[in-house]
């Protein structure tokens, strides 16, 4: 079945760039998403990319998609302490998941001052 | 910005009791979902709902679960006889269409079964 994998932890210093990586298995994925979860809060959609794109930039966020390797990354430029959160990669596939979101376990980003 | 609202934020219940988790999706959205996240594990799909009926459900969504849109604004998840392993964060979400703009999630209800 479909699977989405992420590393569990990332620690960076304030002002550095953060890169969070994700791999997925469903080659029929049409949209791939990054969600952010702050402590005690819900899942906030940060950005998404359509599968025919290689890159999408949105202010400090850059999403790179390597469809051949099924690899997705989220780069946060000039990381701030307010960016500390859990970041979830998710895909919508139209294989077994029938159009529902499949999430990774989440990467906990810690930003040190 | 429109929000998905979930109540309560935290519910403690005894094993075997019934619980109802409530959600108010965004008013012009057509698709509604429940997901859950057991502590330390992935966010998992439970069920999707469209046009007043279940459109898809996962293996987790067995006979003890049901969903309802009782009035035109609320969307509820009922767990008939709770088990310890039902303890999780339950997220409601809604979307205008399947995919593209993504889903808007609520803040979640933390269910603790004791």
PDB file of C-alpha atoms in Angstrom:
ATOM      1  CA  UNK A   1       0.000   0.000   0.000  1.00  0.00           C
ATOM      2  CA  UNK A   2       0.929   3.647  -0.095  1.00  0.00           C
ATOM      3  CA  UNK A   3       3.473   4.894   2.402  1.00  0.00           C
ATOM      4  CA  UNK A   4       5.053   8.230   3.265  1.00  0.00           C
ATOM      5  CA  UNK A   5       8.315   8.365   5.199  1.00  0.00           C
ATOM      6  CA  UNK A   6      10.017  11.267   6.947  1.00  0.00           C
ATOM      7  CA  UNK A   7      12.883  11.635   9.376  1.00  0.00           C
ATOM      8  CA  UNK A   8      11.536  12.283  12.854  1.00  0.00           C
ATOM      9  CA  UNK A   9      13.703  15.136  14.116  1.00  0.00           C
ATOM     10  CA  UNK A  10      15.578  18.149  12.782  1.00  0.00           C
ATOM     11  CA  UNK A  11      17.408  20.775  14.820  1.00  0.00           C
ATOM     12  CA  UNK A  12      18.691  24.042  13.339  1.00  0.00           C
ATOM     13  CA  UNK A  13      19.912  27.409  14.556  1.00  0.00           C
ATOM     14  CA  UNK A  14      17.821  30.525  14.117  1.00  0.00           C
ATOM     15  CA  UNK A  15      18.624  32.184  10.802  1.00  0.00           C
ATOM     16  CA  UNK A  16      19.806  28.973   9.128  1.00  0.00           C
ATOM     17  CA  UNK A  17      17.864  27.138   6.437  1.00  0.00           C
ATOM     18  CA  UNK A  18      15.911  24.008   7.339  1.00  0.00           C
ATOM     19  CA  UNK A  19      15.380  21.193   4.882  1.00  0.00           C
ATOM     20  CA  UNK A  20      12.783  18.559   5.700  1.00  0.00           C
ATOM     21  CA  UNK A  21      12.715  15.506   3.460  1.00  0.00           C
ATOM     22  CA  UNK A  22      10.006  13.037   2.602  1.00  0.00           C
ATOM     23  CA  UNK A  23       9.690   9.968   0.392  1.00  0.00           C
ATOM     24  CA  UNK A  24       6.476   8.442  -0.865  1.00  0.00           C
ATOM     25  CA  UNK A  25       5.556   5.285  -2.712  1.00  0.00           C
ATOM     26  CA  UNK A  26       2.385   6.021  -4.671  1.00  0.00           C
ATOM     27  CA  UNK A  27       3.433   6.899  -8.203  1.00  0.00           C
ATOM     28  CA  UNK A  28      -0.127   7.974  -8.975  1.00  0.00           C
ATOM     29  CA  UNK A  29       0.081  10.839  -6.451  1.00  0.00           C
ATOM     30  CA  UNK A  30      -1.320  13.998  -7.942  1.00  0.00           C
ATOM     31  CA  UNK A  31      -0.861  16.482  -5.119  1.00  0.00           C
ATOM     32  CA  UNK A  32       1.721  16.526  -2.343  1.00  0.00           C
ATOM     33  CA  UNK A  33       1.343  18.665   0.735  1.00  0.00           C
ATOM     34  CA  UNK A  34       3.198  20.057   3.678  1.00  0.00           C
ATOM     35  CA  UNK A  35       1.233  20.586   6.879  1.00  0.00           C
ATOM     36  CA  UNK A  36       2.472  22.225  10.077  1.00  0.00           C
ATOM     37  CA  UNK A  37       1.309  21.313  13.560  1.00  0.00           C
ATOM     38  CA  UNK A  38       2.134  23.559  16.471  1.00  0.00           C
ATOM     39  CA  UNK A  39       1.741  22.217  20.025  1.00  0.00           C
ATOM     40  CA  UNK A  40      -1.929  21.761  20.908  1.00  0.00           C
ATOM     41  CA  UNK A  41      -3.077  22.962  17.497  1.00  0.00           C
ATOM     42  CA  UNK A  42      -4.511  21.349  14.400  1.00  0.00           C
ATOM     43  CA  UNK A  43      -2.892  20.654  11.055  1.00  0.00           C
ATOM     44  CA  UNK A  44      -2.236  23.861   9.138  1.00  0.00           C
ATOM     45  CA  UNK A  45      -1.746  23.581   5.378  1.00  0.00           C
ATOM     46  CA  UNK A  46       1.551  25.290   4.533  1.00  0.00           C
ATOM     47  CA  UNK A  47       1.890  24.618   0.856  1.00  0.00           C
ATOM     48  CA  UNK A  48       1.274  22.023  -1.805  1.00  0.00           C
ATOM     49  CA  UNK A  49       2.668  21.052  -5.181  1.00  0.00           C
ATOM     50  CA  UNK A  50       1.060  19.425  -8.164  1.00  0.00           C
ATOM     51  CA  UNK A  51       2.865  16.363  -9.436  1.00  0.00           C
ATOM     52  CA  UNK A  52       3.757  17.902 -12.819  1.00  0.00           C
ATOM     53  CA  UNK A  53       5.828  20.608 -11.104  1.00  0.00           C
ATOM     54  CA  UNK A  54       9.446  20.353  -9.938  1.00  0.00           C
ATOM     55  CA  UNK A  55       9.516  23.338  -7.655  1.00  0.00           C
ATOM     56  CA  UNK A  56       7.248  25.777  -5.942  1.00  0.00           C
ATOM     57  CA  UNK A  57       8.311  28.828  -3.985  1.00  0.00           C
ATOM     58  CA  UNK A  58       6.152  30.697  -1.519  1.00  0.00           C
ATOM     59  CA  UNK A  59       7.981  33.403   0.450  1.00  0.00           C
ATOM     60  CA  UNK A  60      10.393  31.583   2.796  1.00  0.00           C
ATOM     61  CA  UNK A  61       9.182  28.156   1.708  1.00  0.00           C
ATOM     62  CA  UNK A  62      10.556  26.209  -1.240  1.00  0.00           C
ATOM     63  CA  UNK A  63       9.146  22.817  -2.193  1.00  0.00           C
ATOM     64  CA  UNK A  64      11.184  20.542  -4.438  1.00  0.00           C
ATOM     65  CA  UNK A  65       9.695  17.462  -6.042  1.00  0.00           C
ATOM     66  CA  UNK A  66      11.712  14.691  -7.654  1.00  0.00           C
ATOM     67  CA  UNK A  67       9.014  12.514  -9.133  1.00  0.00           C
ATOM     68  CA  UNK A  68      11.460   9.916 -10.462  1.00  0.00           C
ATOM     69  CA  UNK A  69      12.835   9.277  -6.972  1.00  0.00           C
ATOM     70  CA  UNK A  70       9.484   9.997  -5.275  1.00  0.00           C
ATOM     71  CA  UNK A  71      11.204  12.521  -3.058  1.00  0.00           C
ATOM     72  CA  UNK A  72       9.707  15.718  -1.719  1.00  0.00           C
ATOM     73  CA  UNK A  73      11.478  18.358   0.336  1.00  0.00           C
ATOM     74  CA  UNK A  74      10.515  21.520   2.162  1.00  0.00           C
ATOM     75  CA  UNK A  75      13.124  24.221   2.599  1.00  0.00           C
ATOM     76  CA  UNK A  76      12.476  26.989   5.113  1.00  0.00           C
ATOM     77  CA  UNK A  77      14.804  29.935   4.608  1.00  0.00           C
ATOM     78  CA  UNK A  78      15.899  32.091   7.556  1.00  0.00           C
ATOM     79  CA  UNK A  79      14.307  29.734  10.077  1.00  0.00           C
ATOM     80  CA  UNK A  80      12.780  31.447  13.097  1.00  0.00           C
ATOM     81  CA  UNK A  81      11.932  30.150  16.569  1.00  0.00           C
ATOM     82  CA  UNK A  82       8.270  30.458  15.573  1.00  0.00           C
ATOM     83  CA  UNK A  83       8.871  27.795  12.929  1.00  0.00           C
ATOM     84  CA  UNK A  84       9.394  25.190  15.664  1.00  0.00           C
ATOM     85  CA  UNK A  85       6.643  22.637  15.059  1.00  0.00           C
ATOM     86  CA  UNK A  86       5.973  19.235  13.584  1.00  0.00           C
ATOM     87  CA  UNK A  87       5.908  19.194   9.779  1.00  0.00           C
ATOM     88  CA  UNK A  88       3.895  16.531   7.997  1.00  0.00           C
ATOM     89  CA  UNK A  89       4.346  15.466   4.430  1.00  0.00           C
ATOM     90  CA  UNK A  90       1.159  14.105   2.825  1.00  0.00           C
ATOM     91  CA  UNK A  91       0.066  12.879  -0.550  1.00  0.00           C
ATOM     92  CA  UNK A  92      -3.183  12.316  -2.309  1.00  0.00           C
ATOM     93  CA  UNK A  93      -3.030   9.190  -4.363  1.00  0.00           C
ATOM     94  CA  UNK A  94      -5.655   7.599  -6.475  1.00  0.00           C
ATOM     95  CA  UNK A  95      -4.481   4.083  -5.959  1.00  0.00           C
ATOM     96  CA  UNK A  96      -5.566   2.232  -2.866  1.00  0.00           C
ATOM     97  CA  UNK A  97      -6.094   5.421  -0.879  1.00  0.00           C
ATOM     98  CA  UNK A  98      -8.874   6.458  -3.254  1.00  0.00           C
ATOM     99  CA  UNK A  99      -8.164  10.125  -3.087  1.00  0.00           C
ATOM    100  CA  UNK A 100      -7.577  10.485   0.626  1.00  0.00           C
ATOM    101  CA  UNK A 101      -4.584  12.021   2.336  1.00  0.00           C
ATOM    102  CA  UNK A 102      -1.757   9.713   3.345  1.00  0.00           C
ATOM    103  CA  UNK A 103       0.506  11.274   5.971  1.00  0.00           C
ATOM    104  CA  UNK A 104       4.046  10.701   7.102  1.00  0.00           C
ATOM    105  CA  UNK A 105       4.842  10.465  10.817  1.00  0.00           C
ATOM    106  CA  UNK A 106       5.974  14.077  10.917  1.00  0.00           C
ATOM    107  CA  UNK A 107       9.343  15.776  11.417  1.00  0.00           C
ATOM    108  CA  UNK A 108       9.772  17.707  14.628  1.00  0.00           C
ATOM    109  CA  UNK A 109      11.716  20.880  13.851  1.00  0.00           C
ATOM    110  CA  UNK A 110      13.491  22.502  16.770  1.00  0.00           C
ATOM    111  CA  UNK A 111      14.937  25.958  16.215  1.00  0.00           C
ATOM    112  CA  UNK A 112      17.624  27.048  18.657  1.00  0.00           C
ATOM    113  CA  UNK A 113      18.170  30.776  19.266  1.00  0.00           C
TER     114      UNK A 113
ATOM    115  CA  UNK B   1     -10.019  33.064   7.489  1.00  0.00           C
ATOM    116  CA  UNK B   2     -12.649  30.295   7.640  1.00  0.00           C
ATOM    117  CA  UNK B   3     -11.980  27.570  10.196  1.00  0.00           C
ATOM    118  CA  UNK B   4     -13.040  24.058  10.988  1.00  0.00           C
ATOM    119  CA  UNK B   5     -14.194  23.967  14.593  1.00  0.00           C
ATOM    120  CA  UNK B   6     -14.049  20.878  16.775  1.00  0.00           C
ATOM    121  CA  UNK B   7     -15.543  20.290  20.215  1.00  0.00           C
ATOM    122  CA  UNK B   8     -14.635  19.284  22.799  1.00  0.00           C
ATOM    123  CA  UNK B   9     -10.899  19.844  22.694  1.00  0.00           C
ATOM    124  CA  UNK B  10     -10.366  17.047  25.199  1.00  0.00           C
ATOM    125  CA  UNK B  11     -12.666  14.240  26.273  1.00  0.00           C
ATOM    126  CA  UNK B  12     -12.071  11.570  28.876  1.00  0.00           C
ATOM    127  CA  UNK B  13     -14.387   8.589  28.837  1.00  0.00           C
ATOM    128  CA  UNK B  14     -14.633   5.191  30.454  1.00  0.00           C
ATOM    129  CA  UNK B  15     -14.073   2.076  28.387  1.00  0.00           C
ATOM    130  CA  UNK B  16     -17.338   0.834  26.931  1.00  0.00           C
ATOM    131  CA  UNK B  17     -18.998   4.240  26.893  1.00  0.00           C
ATOM    132  CA  UNK B  18     -20.248   5.976  23.781  1.00  0.00           C
ATOM    133  CA  UNK B  19     -18.685   9.266  22.705  1.00  0.00           C
ATOM    134  CA  UNK B  20     -19.681  11.808  20.084  1.00  0.00           C
ATOM    135  CA  UNK B  21     -17.053  14.117  18.647  1.00  0.00           C
ATOM    136  CA  UNK B  22     -18.370  17.223  16.981  1.00  0.00           C
ATOM    137  CA  UNK B  23     -17.155  19.284  14.075  1.00  0.00           C
ATOM    138  CA  UNK B  24     -18.383  22.322  12.192  1.00  0.00           C
ATOM    139  CA  UNK B  25     -16.797  22.251   8.718  1.00  0.00           C
ATOM    140  CA  UNK B  26     -16.306  25.322   6.547  1.00  0.00           C
ATOM    141  CA  UNK B  27     -19.703  26.322   5.251  1.00  0.00           C
ATOM    142  CA  UNK B  28     -19.125  26.109   1.488  1.00  0.00           C
ATOM    143  CA  UNK B  29     -17.102  22.900   1.621  1.00  0.00           C
ATOM    144  CA  UNK B  30     -18.621  19.747   0.216  1.00  0.00           C
ATOM    145  CA  UNK B  31     -16.335  16.975   1.464  1.00  0.00           C
ATOM    146  CA  UNK B  32     -15.841  16.076   5.106  1.00  0.00           C
ATOM    147  CA  UNK B  33     -13.344  13.775   6.763  1.00  0.00           C
ATOM    148  CA  UNK B  34     -12.270  12.266  10.027  1.00  0.00           C
ATOM    149  CA  UNK B  35      -8.642  11.370  10.692  1.00  0.00           C
ATOM    150  CA  UNK B  36      -7.017  10.180  13.874  1.00  0.00           C
ATOM    151  CA  UNK B  37      -3.512  10.234  15.303  1.00  0.00           C
ATOM    152  CA  UNK B  38      -2.539   7.802  18.008  1.00  0.00           C
ATOM    153  CA  UNK B  39       0.265   9.277  20.098  1.00  0.00           C
ATOM    154  CA  UNK B  40       3.588   8.925  18.314  1.00  0.00           C
ATOM    155  CA  UNK B  41       2.039   7.429  15.192  1.00  0.00           C
ATOM    156  CA  UNK B  42       0.919   8.650  11.794  1.00  0.00           C
ATOM    157  CA  UNK B  43      -2.205  10.620  11.070  1.00  0.00           C
ATOM    158  CA  UNK B  44      -4.583   7.984   9.678  1.00  0.00           C
ATOM    159  CA  UNK B  45      -7.627   8.329   7.472  1.00  0.00           C
ATOM    160  CA  UNK B  46     -10.888   7.093   8.968  1.00  0.00           C
ATOM    161  CA  UNK B  47     -13.732   8.168   6.729  1.00  0.00           C
ATOM    162  CA  UNK B  48     -14.827  10.629   4.070  1.00  0.00           C
ATOM    163  CA  UNK B  49     -18.348  11.938   3.608  1.00  0.00           C
ATOM    164  CA  UNK B  50     -19.956  13.575   0.606  1.00  0.00           C
ATOM    165  CA  UNK B  51     -23.514  14.284  -0.422  1.00  0.00           C
ATOM    166  CA  UNK B  52     -24.857  13.011   2.894  1.00  0.00           C
ATOM    167  CA  UNK B  53     -23.244   9.622   2.720  1.00  0.00           C
ATOM    168  CA  UNK B  54     -19.952   7.897   3.385  1.00  0.00           C
ATOM    169  CA  UNK B  55     -17.825   7.916   0.246  1.00  0.00           C
ATOM    170  CA  UNK B  56     -14.840   5.980   1.574  1.00  0.00           C
ATOM    171  CA  UNK B  57     -13.771   4.428   4.821  1.00  0.00           C
ATOM    172  CA  UNK B  58     -10.633   2.734   6.049  1.00  0.00           C
ATOM    173  CA  UNK B  59     -10.224  -0.604   7.763  1.00  0.00           C
ATOM    174  CA  UNK B  60     -10.080   1.240  11.077  1.00  0.00           C
ATOM    175  CA  UNK B  61     -13.640   2.517  10.599  1.00  0.00           C
ATOM    176  CA  UNK B  62     -15.448  -0.603  11.751  1.00  0.00           C
ATOM    177  CA  UNK B  63     -18.978  -1.075  13.055  1.00  0.00           C
ATOM    178  CA  UNK B  64     -18.324   0.768  16.294  1.00  0.00           C
ATOM    179  CA  UNK B  65     -17.841   4.008  14.340  1.00  0.00           C
ATOM    180  CA  UNK B  66     -20.493   6.076  12.613  1.00  0.00           C
ATOM    181  CA  UNK B  67     -20.718   9.561  11.140  1.00  0.00           C
ATOM    182  CA  UNK B  68     -23.629  11.875  10.686  1.00  0.00           C
ATOM    183  CA  UNK B  69     -24.445  15.324   9.401  1.00  0.00           C
ATOM    184  CA  UNK B  70     -27.477  15.921  11.532  1.00  0.00           C
ATOM    185  CA  UNK B  71     -28.297  19.471  10.439  1.00  0.00           C
ATOM    186  CA  UNK B  72     -26.527  21.236   7.659  1.00  0.00           C
ATOM    187  CA  UNK B  73     -23.609  22.551   9.710  1.00  0.00           C
ATOM    188  CA  UNK B  74     -22.440  19.867  12.141  1.00  0.00           C
ATOM    189  CA  UNK B  75     -20.527  16.721  11.252  1.00  0.00           C
ATOM    190  CA  UNK B  76     -20.186  14.153  14.032  1.00  0.00           C
ATOM    191  CA  UNK B  77     -18.173  11.031  14.705  1.00  0.00           C
ATOM    192  CA  UNK B  78     -19.717   8.559  17.117  1.00  0.00           C
ATOM    193  CA  UNK B  79     -17.757   5.752  18.747  1.00  0.00           C
ATOM    194  CA  UNK B  80     -20.291   3.313  20.128  1.00  0.00           C
ATOM    195  CA  UNK B  81     -18.356   1.364  22.740  1.00  0.00           C
ATOM    196  CA  UNK B  82     -14.951   2.858  23.320  1.00  0.00           C
ATOM    197  CA  UNK B  83     -11.847   0.758  23.795  1.00  0.00           C
ATOM    198  CA  UNK B  84      -8.531   1.743  25.315  1.00  0.00           C
ATOM    199  CA  UNK B  85      -6.937   1.685  21.873  1.00  0.00           C
ATOM    200  CA  UNK B  86      -9.375   4.351  20.656  1.00  0.00           C
ATOM    201  CA  UNK B  87      -7.392   6.895  22.676  1.00  0.00           C
ATOM    202  CA  UNK B  88      -6.051   9.309  20.088  1.00  0.00           C
ATOM    203  CA  UNK B  89      -6.331  12.800  18.673  1.00  0.00           C
ATOM    204  CA  UNK B  90      -9.250  12.931  16.254  1.00  0.00           C
ATOM    205  CA  UNK B  91      -9.120  15.516  13.489  1.00  0.00           C
ATOM    206  CA  UNK B  92     -12.021  16.672  11.400  1.00  0.00           C
ATOM    207  CA  UNK B  93     -11.321  18.201   7.986  1.00  0.00           C
ATOM    208  CA  UNK B  94     -13.265  19.624   5.090  1.00  0.00           C
ATOM    209  CA  UNK B  95     -12.505  20.525   1.491  1.00  0.00           C
ATOM    210  CA  UNK B  96     -14.210  22.064  -1.519  1.00  0.00           C
ATOM    211  CA  UNK B  97     -12.944  19.353  -3.800  1.00  0.00           C
ATOM    212  CA  UNK B  98     -10.769  16.256  -3.610  1.00  0.00           C
ATOM    213  CA  UNK B  99      -7.150  17.355  -3.649  1.00  0.00           C
ATOM    214  CA  UNK B 100      -5.804  20.562  -5.173  1.00  0.00           C
ATOM    215  CA  UNK B 101      -6.121  23.127  -2.398  1.00  0.00           C
ATOM    216  CA  UNK B 102      -5.776  20.585   0.357  1.00  0.00           C
ATOM    217  CA  UNK B 103      -7.984  20.038   3.292  1.00  0.00           C
ATOM    218  CA  UNK B 104      -8.654  22.416   6.177  1.00  0.00           C
ATOM    219  CA  UNK B 105      -8.243  20.662   9.493  1.00  0.00           C
ATOM    220  CA  UNK B 106      -9.699  21.461  12.868  1.00  0.00           C
ATOM    221  CA  UNK B 107      -7.605  21.661  16.018  1.00  0.00           C
ATOM    222  CA  UNK B 108      -8.571  18.146  17.017  1.00  0.00           C
ATOM    223  CA  UNK B 109     -10.259  16.415  19.928  1.00  0.00           C
ATOM    224  CA  UNK B 110      -7.994  14.483  22.236  1.00  0.00           C
ATOM    225  CA  UNK B 111      -9.920  11.392  23.318  1.00  0.00           C
ATOM    226  CA  UNK B 112      -8.651   9.528  26.363  1.00  0.00           C
ATOM    227  CA  UNK B 113     -10.295   6.202  27.176  1.00  0.00           C
ATOM    228  CA  UNK B 114      -9.645   4.986  30.718  1.00  0.00           C
TER     229      UNK B 114
END
